[in-house]
CSV table of C-alpha atoms and ligand atoms in Angstrom, one decimal:
chain,number,residue,atom,x,y,z
A,1,UNK,CA,28.0,15.5,52.1
A,2,UNK,CA,27.7,13.4,48.9
A,3,UNK,CA,25.4,10.3,49.2
A,4,UNK,CA,26.4,6.7,48.4
A,5,UNK,CA,25.4,5.1,45.1
A,6,UNK,CA,24.7,1.4,45.7
A,7,UNK,CA,23.6,-0.9,42.9
A,8,UNK,CA,21.9,-4.3,43.2
A,9,UNK,CA,22.5,-6.9,40.6
A,10,UNK,CA,21.7,-10.5,39.8
A,11,UNK,CA,19.7,-12.7,37.5
A,12,UNK,CA,15.9,-12.8,37.2
A,13,UNK,CA,14.1,-13.2,40.6
A,14,UNK,CA,17.4,-12.9,42.6
A,15,UNK,CA,15.5,-10.8,45.2
A,16,UNK,CA,16.9,-7.4,44.4
A,17,UNK,CA,13.6,-5.4,44.9
A,18,UNK,CA,13.1,-7.3,48.2
A,19,UNK,CA,16.6,-6.4,49.5
A,20,UNK,CA,16.5,-2.8,48.3
A,21,UNK,CA,13.5,-2.2,50.6
A,22,UNK,CA,15.3,-3.8,53.6
A,23,UNK,CA,18.5,-1.9,52.9
A,24,UNK,CA,16.5,1.4,52.6
A,25,UNK,CA,15.0,0.7,56.1
A,26,UNK,CA,18.5,0.1,57.5
A,27,UNK,CA,20.0,3.2,56.1
A,28,UNK,CA,17.1,5.3,57.2
A,29,UNK,CA,17.4,4.0,60.7
A,30,UNK,CA,21.0,5.5,60.6
A,31,UNK,CA,19.4,8.9,59.7
A,32,UNK,CA,20.3,8.8,56.0
A,33,UNK,CA,18.1,10.1,53.2
A,34,UNK,CA,17.5,7.3,50.7
A,35,UNK,CA,16.0,7.2,47.2
A,36,UNK,CA,15.3,3.8,45.5
A,37,UNK,CA,15.2,3.5,41.7
A,38,UNK,CA,15.4,0.9,39.0
A,39,UNK,CA,17.0,0.4,35.6
A,40,UNK,CA,15.9,0.7,33.0
A,41,UNK,CA,13.5,3.3,34.2
A,42,UNK,CA,12.8,5.8,37.0
A,43,UNK,CA,12.3,9.0,35.0
A,44,UNK,CA,9.3,9.5,32.7
A,45,UNK,CA,11.5,9.2,29.6
A,46,UNK,CA,13.4,6.2,30.9
A,47,UNK,CA,10.2,4.4,31.9
A,48,UNK,CA,8.9,4.8,28.3
A,49,UNK,CA,12.2,3.2,27.1
A,50,UNK,CA,11.7,0.4,29.7
A,51,UNK,CA,8.3,-0.4,28.3
A,52,UNK,CA,9.8,-0.6,24.8
A,53,UNK,CA,12.6,-2.9,26.1
A,54,UNK,CA,10.4,-5.2,28.1
A,55,UNK,CA,7.4,-5.7,25.9
A,56,UNK,CA,7.0,-8.8,23.8
A,57,UNK,CA,5.6,-7.8,20.4
A,58,UNK,CA,4.7,-9.8,17.4
A,59,UNK,CA,5.0,-7.0,14.8
A,60,UNK,CA,8.8,-6.4,15.1
A,61,UNK,CA,11.8,-8.1,16.7
A,62,UNK,CA,14.2,-5.8,18.6
A,63,UNK,CA,17.7,-6.3,17.4
A,64,UNK,CA,20.6,-6.6,19.9
A,65,UNK,CA,22.1,-3.3,18.9
A,66,UNK,CA,18.9,-1.4,19.4
A,67,UNK,CA,18.5,-3.1,22.8
A,68,UNK,CA,22.0,-2.1,23.9
A,69,UNK,CA,21.5,1.5,22.8
A,70,UNK,CA,18.1,1.8,24.4
A,71,UNK,CA,19.6,0.5,27.7
A,72,UNK,CA,22.2,3.2,27.6
A,73,UNK,CA,19.7,5.9,26.5
A,74,UNK,CA,17.6,5.1,29.6
A,75,UNK,CA,20.8,5.1,31.7
A,76,UNK,CA,22.0,8.4,30.4
A,77,UNK,CA,18.7,10.1,31.2
A,78,UNK,CA,18.6,8.6,34.7
A,79,UNK,CA,22.2,9.3,35.6
A,80,UNK,CA,22.2,12.9,34.3
A,81,UNK,CA,18.8,14.0,35.5
A,82,UNK,CA,18.4,12.1,38.7
A,83,UNK,CA,21.3,10.1,40.1
A,84,UNK,CA,24.1,12.7,39.9
A,85,UNK,CA,22.0,15.6,41.2
A,86,UNK,CA,20.5,13.6,44.1
A,87,UNK,CA,23.9,12.3,45.1
A,88,UNK,CA,25.2,15.8,45.2
A,89,UNK,CA,22.2,16.8,47.5
A,90,UNK,CA,23.3,14.1,49.9
A,91,UNK,CA,20.8,11.3,49.2
A,92,UNK,CA,21.9,7.7,49.1
A,93,UNK,CA,20.7,6.0,46.0
A,94,UNK,CA,19.8,2.3,45.9
A,95,UNK,CA,19.5,1.2,42.2
A,96,UNK,CA,17.9,-2.0,41.1
A,97,UNK,CA,20.3,-2.9,38.2
A,98,UNK,CA,22.8,-0.6,36.6
A,99,UNK,CA,25.8,-0.9,34.2
A,100,UNK,CA,26.8,-4.4,35.3
A,101,UNK,CA,23.5,-5.6,34.0
A,102,UNK,CA,24.5,-4.5,30.5
A,103,UNK,CA,27.8,-6.3,30.9
A,104,UNK,CA,26.0,-9.5,32.1
A,105,UNK,CA,22.9,-9.4,29.8
A,106,UNK,CA,24.1,-7.8,26.6
A,107,UNK,CA,27.8,-8.8,26.9
A,108,UNK,CA,27.3,-12.3,28.4
A,109,UNK,CA,23.7,-13.2,27.5
A,110,UNK,CA,23.6,-11.7,24.0
A,111,UNK,CA,27.3,-12.3,23.4
A,112,UNK,CA,27.8,-8.7,22.1
A,113,UNK,CA,31.3,-7.4,21.6
A,114,UNK,CA,32.6,-6.0,24.9
A,115,UNK,CA,34.8,-3.4,23.2
A,116,UNK,CA,31.7,-2.0,21.5
A,117,UNK,CA,29.9,-2.0,24.8
A,118,UNK,CA,32.8,-0.3,26.6
A,119,UNK,CA,32.9,2.4,23.9
A,120,UNK,CA,29.2,3.3,24.5
A,121,UNK,CA,29.6,3.0,28.2
A,122,UNK,CA,32.5,5.5,28.1
A,123,UNK,CA,30.3,8.0,26.2
A,124,UNK,CA,27.4,7.7,28.7
A,125,UNK,CA,29.2,7.2,32.0
A,126,UNK,CA,32.8,8.2,31.6
A,127,UNK,CA,34.4,7.4,35.0
A,128,UNK,CA,31.1,7.4,36.9
A,129,UNK,CA,30.8,4.2,38.9
A,130,UNK,CA,28.8,2.9,41.9
A,131,UNK,CA,30.4,3.1,45.4
A,132,UNK,CA,29.3,-0.5,45.9
A,133,UNK,CA,27.6,-3.2,43.9
A,134,UNK,CA,25.7,-5.9,45.7
A,135,UNK,CA,25.5,-9.1,43.5
A,136,UNK,CA,22.8,-11.3,44.8
A,137,UNK,CA,23.9,-14.8,43.7
A,138,UNK,CA,21.1,-17.2,42.8
A,139,UNK,CA,21.4,-20.1,40.4
A,140,UNK,CA,19.4,-19.2,37.2
A,141,UNK,CA,17.0,-22.1,37.7
A,142,UNK,CA,16.0,-20.9,41.2
A,143,UNK,CA,15.6,-17.3,40.0
A,144,UNK,CA,13.5,-18.2,37.0
A,145,UNK,CA,11.3,-20.4,39.1
A,146,UNK,CA,10.6,-17.4,41.4
A,147,UNK,CA,10.0,-15.1,38.3
A,148,UNK,CA,7.6,-17.6,36.8
A,149,UNK,CA,5.6,-17.8,40.0
A,150,UNK,CA,4.8,-14.1,39.6
A,151,UNK,CA,3.0,-14.7,36.3
A,152,UNK,CA,3.5,-13.3,32.8
A,153,UNK,CA,7.1,-13.2,31.5
A,154,UNK,CA,8.7,-10.2,29.7
A,155,UNK,CA,11.0,-10.1,26.6
A,156,UNK,CA,14.1,-11.0,28.7
A,157,UNK,CA,12.5,-13.7,30.9
A,158,UNK,CA,11.4,-15.7,27.8
A,159,UNK,CA,15.0,-16.3,26.9
A,160,UNK,CA,16.3,-19.8,27.0
A,161,UNK,CA,18.4,-21.5,29.8
A,162,UNK,CA,21.7,-21.1,28.0
A,163,UNK,CA,21.1,-17.3,27.9
A,164,UNK,CA,20.7,-17.1,31.7
A,165,UNK,CA,23.8,-19.4,32.2
A,166,UNK,CA,25.9,-16.9,30.2
A,167,UNK,CA,24.4,-14.0,32.2
A,168,UNK,CA,25.3,-15.8,35.4
A,169,UNK,CA,28.9,-16.5,34.2
A,170,UNK,CA,29.4,-12.9,33.2
A,171,UNK,CA,28.3,-11.7,36.6
A,172,UNK,CA,30.7,-14.1,38.4
A,173,UNK,CA,33.6,-13.2,36.1
A,174,UNK,CA,33.1,-9.5,36.7
A,175,UNK,CA,32.8,-10.0,40.5
A,176,UNK,CA,35.9,-12.1,40.6
A,177,UNK,CA,37.8,-9.3,38.8
A,178,UNK,CA,36.4,-6.4,40.9
A,179,UNK,CA,36.3,-7.7,44.5
A,180,UNK,CA,36.9,-4.2,45.9
A,181,UNK,CA,33.6,-2.8,44.5
A,182,UNK,CA,31.4,-5.9,44.1
A,183,UNK,CA,30.1,-7.8,47.2
A,184,UNK,CA,28.6,-11.2,46.3
A,185,UNK,CA,25.9,-12.4,48.7
A,186,UNK,CA,24.2,-15.8,48.7
A,187,UNK,CA,20.7,-15.2,47.5
A,188,UNK,CA,19.4,-18.7,48.2
A,189,UNK,CA,19.3,-18.0,51.9
A,190,UNK,CA,16.2,-16.5,53.7
A,191,UNK,CA,15.3,-12.9,53.0
A,192,UNK,CA,16.5,-12.0,56.5
A,193,UNK,CA,19.8,-13.8,56.1
A,194,UNK,CA,20.5,-12.2,52.7
A,195,UNK,CA,19.7,-8.8,54.2
A,196,UNK,CA,22.2,-9.4,57.1
A,197,UNK,CA,24.9,-10.2,54.6
A,198,UNK,CA,24.2,-7.0,52.6
A,199,UNK,CA,24.2,-4.8,55.7
A,200,UNK,CA,27.5,-6.4,56.9
A,201,UNK,CA,29.1,-5.5,53.5
A,202,UNK,CA,27.7,-2.0,53.6
A,203,UNK,CA,29.1,-1.5,57.2
A,204,UNK,CA,32.5,-2.9,56.2
A,205,UNK,CA,32.9,-1.2,52.9
A,206,UNK,CA,31.2,2.2,53.3
A,207,UNK,CA,31.4,4.8,56.1
A,208,UNK,CA,27.7,4.4,57.2
B,1,LIG,N1,18.4,-5.6,31.6
B,1,LIG,C1,18.4,-4.6,32.4
B,1,LIG,C2,19.4,-5.8,30.6
B,1,LIG,O1,19.3,-6.7,29.8
B,1,LIG,N2,20.4,-4.9,30.5
B,1,LIG,C3,20.5,-3.8,31.4
B,1,LIG,O2,21.5,-3.1,31.3
B,1,LIG,C4,19.5,-3.7,32.4
B,1,LIG,C5,19.6,-2.5,33.3
B,1,LIG,C6,14.7,-5.7,33.8
B,1,LIG,C7,15.2,-6.6,32.6
B,1,LIG,O3,16.1,-5.8,31.9
B,1,LIG,C8,17.3,-6.6,31.7
B,1,LIG,C9,17.4,-7.5,32.8
B,1,LIG,C10,15.9,-7.8,33.2
B,1,LIG,O4,15.5,-8.9,32.5
B,1,LIG,P1,13.0,-6.3,35.7
B,1,LIG,O5,11.6,-6.5,35.7
B,1,LIG,O6,13.6,-5.1,36.4
B,1,LIG,O7,13.5,-6.3,34.2
B,1,LIG,O8,13.6,-7.7,36.1
B,1,LIG,P2,14.4,-8.0,37.4
B,1,LIG,O9,15.4,-7.0,37.7
B,1,LIG,O10,15.0,-9.4,37.2
B,1,LIG,O11,13.3,-8.0,38.5
B,1,LIG,P3,12.6,-9.2,39.3
B,1,LIG,O12,11.5,-8.5,40.0
B,1,LIG,O13,12.4,-10.3,38.4
B,1,LIG,O14,13.7,-9.7,40.3
B,1,LIG,P4,14.2,-9.2,41.7
B,1,LIG,O15,13.9,-7.7,42.0
B,1,LIG,O16,15.6,-9.6,41.8
B,1,LIG,O17,13.4,-10.1,42.7
B,1,LIG,P5,12.2,-9.8,43.8
B,1,LIG,O18,12.8,-9.1,45.0
B,1,LIG,O19,11.1,-9.1,43.0
B,1,LIG,O20,11.9,-11.2,44.2
B,1,LIG,C11,11.4,-12.2,43.2
B,1,LIG,C12,10.5,-13.2,43.9
B,1,LIG,O21,11.3,-14.0,44.8
B,1,LIG,C13,10.9,-13.9,46.2
B,1,LIG,C14,10.1,-12.6,46.2
B,1,LIG,O22,9.1,-12.6,47.3
B,1,LIG,C15,9.4,-12.6,44.9
B,1,LIG,O23,8.3,-13.3,44.8
B,1,LIG,N3,12.1,-13.8,47.0
B,1,LIG,C16,12.6,-14.8,47.7
B,1,LIG,N4,12.2,-16.1,47.8
B,1,LIG,C17,12.9,-16.9,48.6
B,1,LIG,N5,14.1,-16.5,49.3
B,1,LIG,C18,14.5,-15.3,49.1
B,1,LIG,N6,15.7,-14.9,49.8
B,1,LIG,C19,13.8,-14.4,48.3
B,1,LIG,N7,14.0,-13.1,48.0
B,1,LIG,C20,13.0,-12.8,47.1
């Protein structure tokens, strides 16, 4: 039996990592085999690309096109060498960010041309899509305050407030247009309450 591919999305500090662990526990309690991963990253090559993408460096400025292509290079490596084979083996995969992050951050935040993004997306993913995307909805200010509390900020987190407002809007626009595959949960509630909303959506939408 093929596993479920569930992705977790949201702005900085939305609580994705926290909720992935809780969702994993729930699915395992139902006897399912679960793998948790993150994007960009989760294979040795993709983790190298992640380091390139996240590091703030003074000797060179990454241009938006390089950023977009590196995101998709990491995604191609992860989808082809890990996600697809493990789904076929029957594992459920919980992924911290996936393609919707590119639509939100590079499309919304960086204001890159969506036709160009879709063209690359088509080369890398073709029709491959998550079974369910959980969008953890947290106002950018709340999420950034949580991220700042954790200490040093990466190359994305140092972006200005307008950038994160555009990311947030792109997430909401996408969710509004794809209600059948995107479940929006209120990330300002307690960790336990957010988890309950996510599990309810999984129960209603997937055969778990
Ligand atoms: N990116 C990524 C793109 O631009 N394009 C792409 O295509 C992709 C895939 C990845 C960066 O790359 C960009 C987006 C990102 O900027 P990352 O380190 O993976 O970088 O960044 P995030 O995914 O944002 O990870 P974070 O760790 O910042 O956020 P999480 O995982 O959403 O949040 P989490 O669970 O670590 O929680 C953050 C803090 O909040 C607390 C936690 O205890 C923690 O301290 N918290 C709560 N507090 C109160 N109430 C709750 N309900 C809480 N839930 C968690």
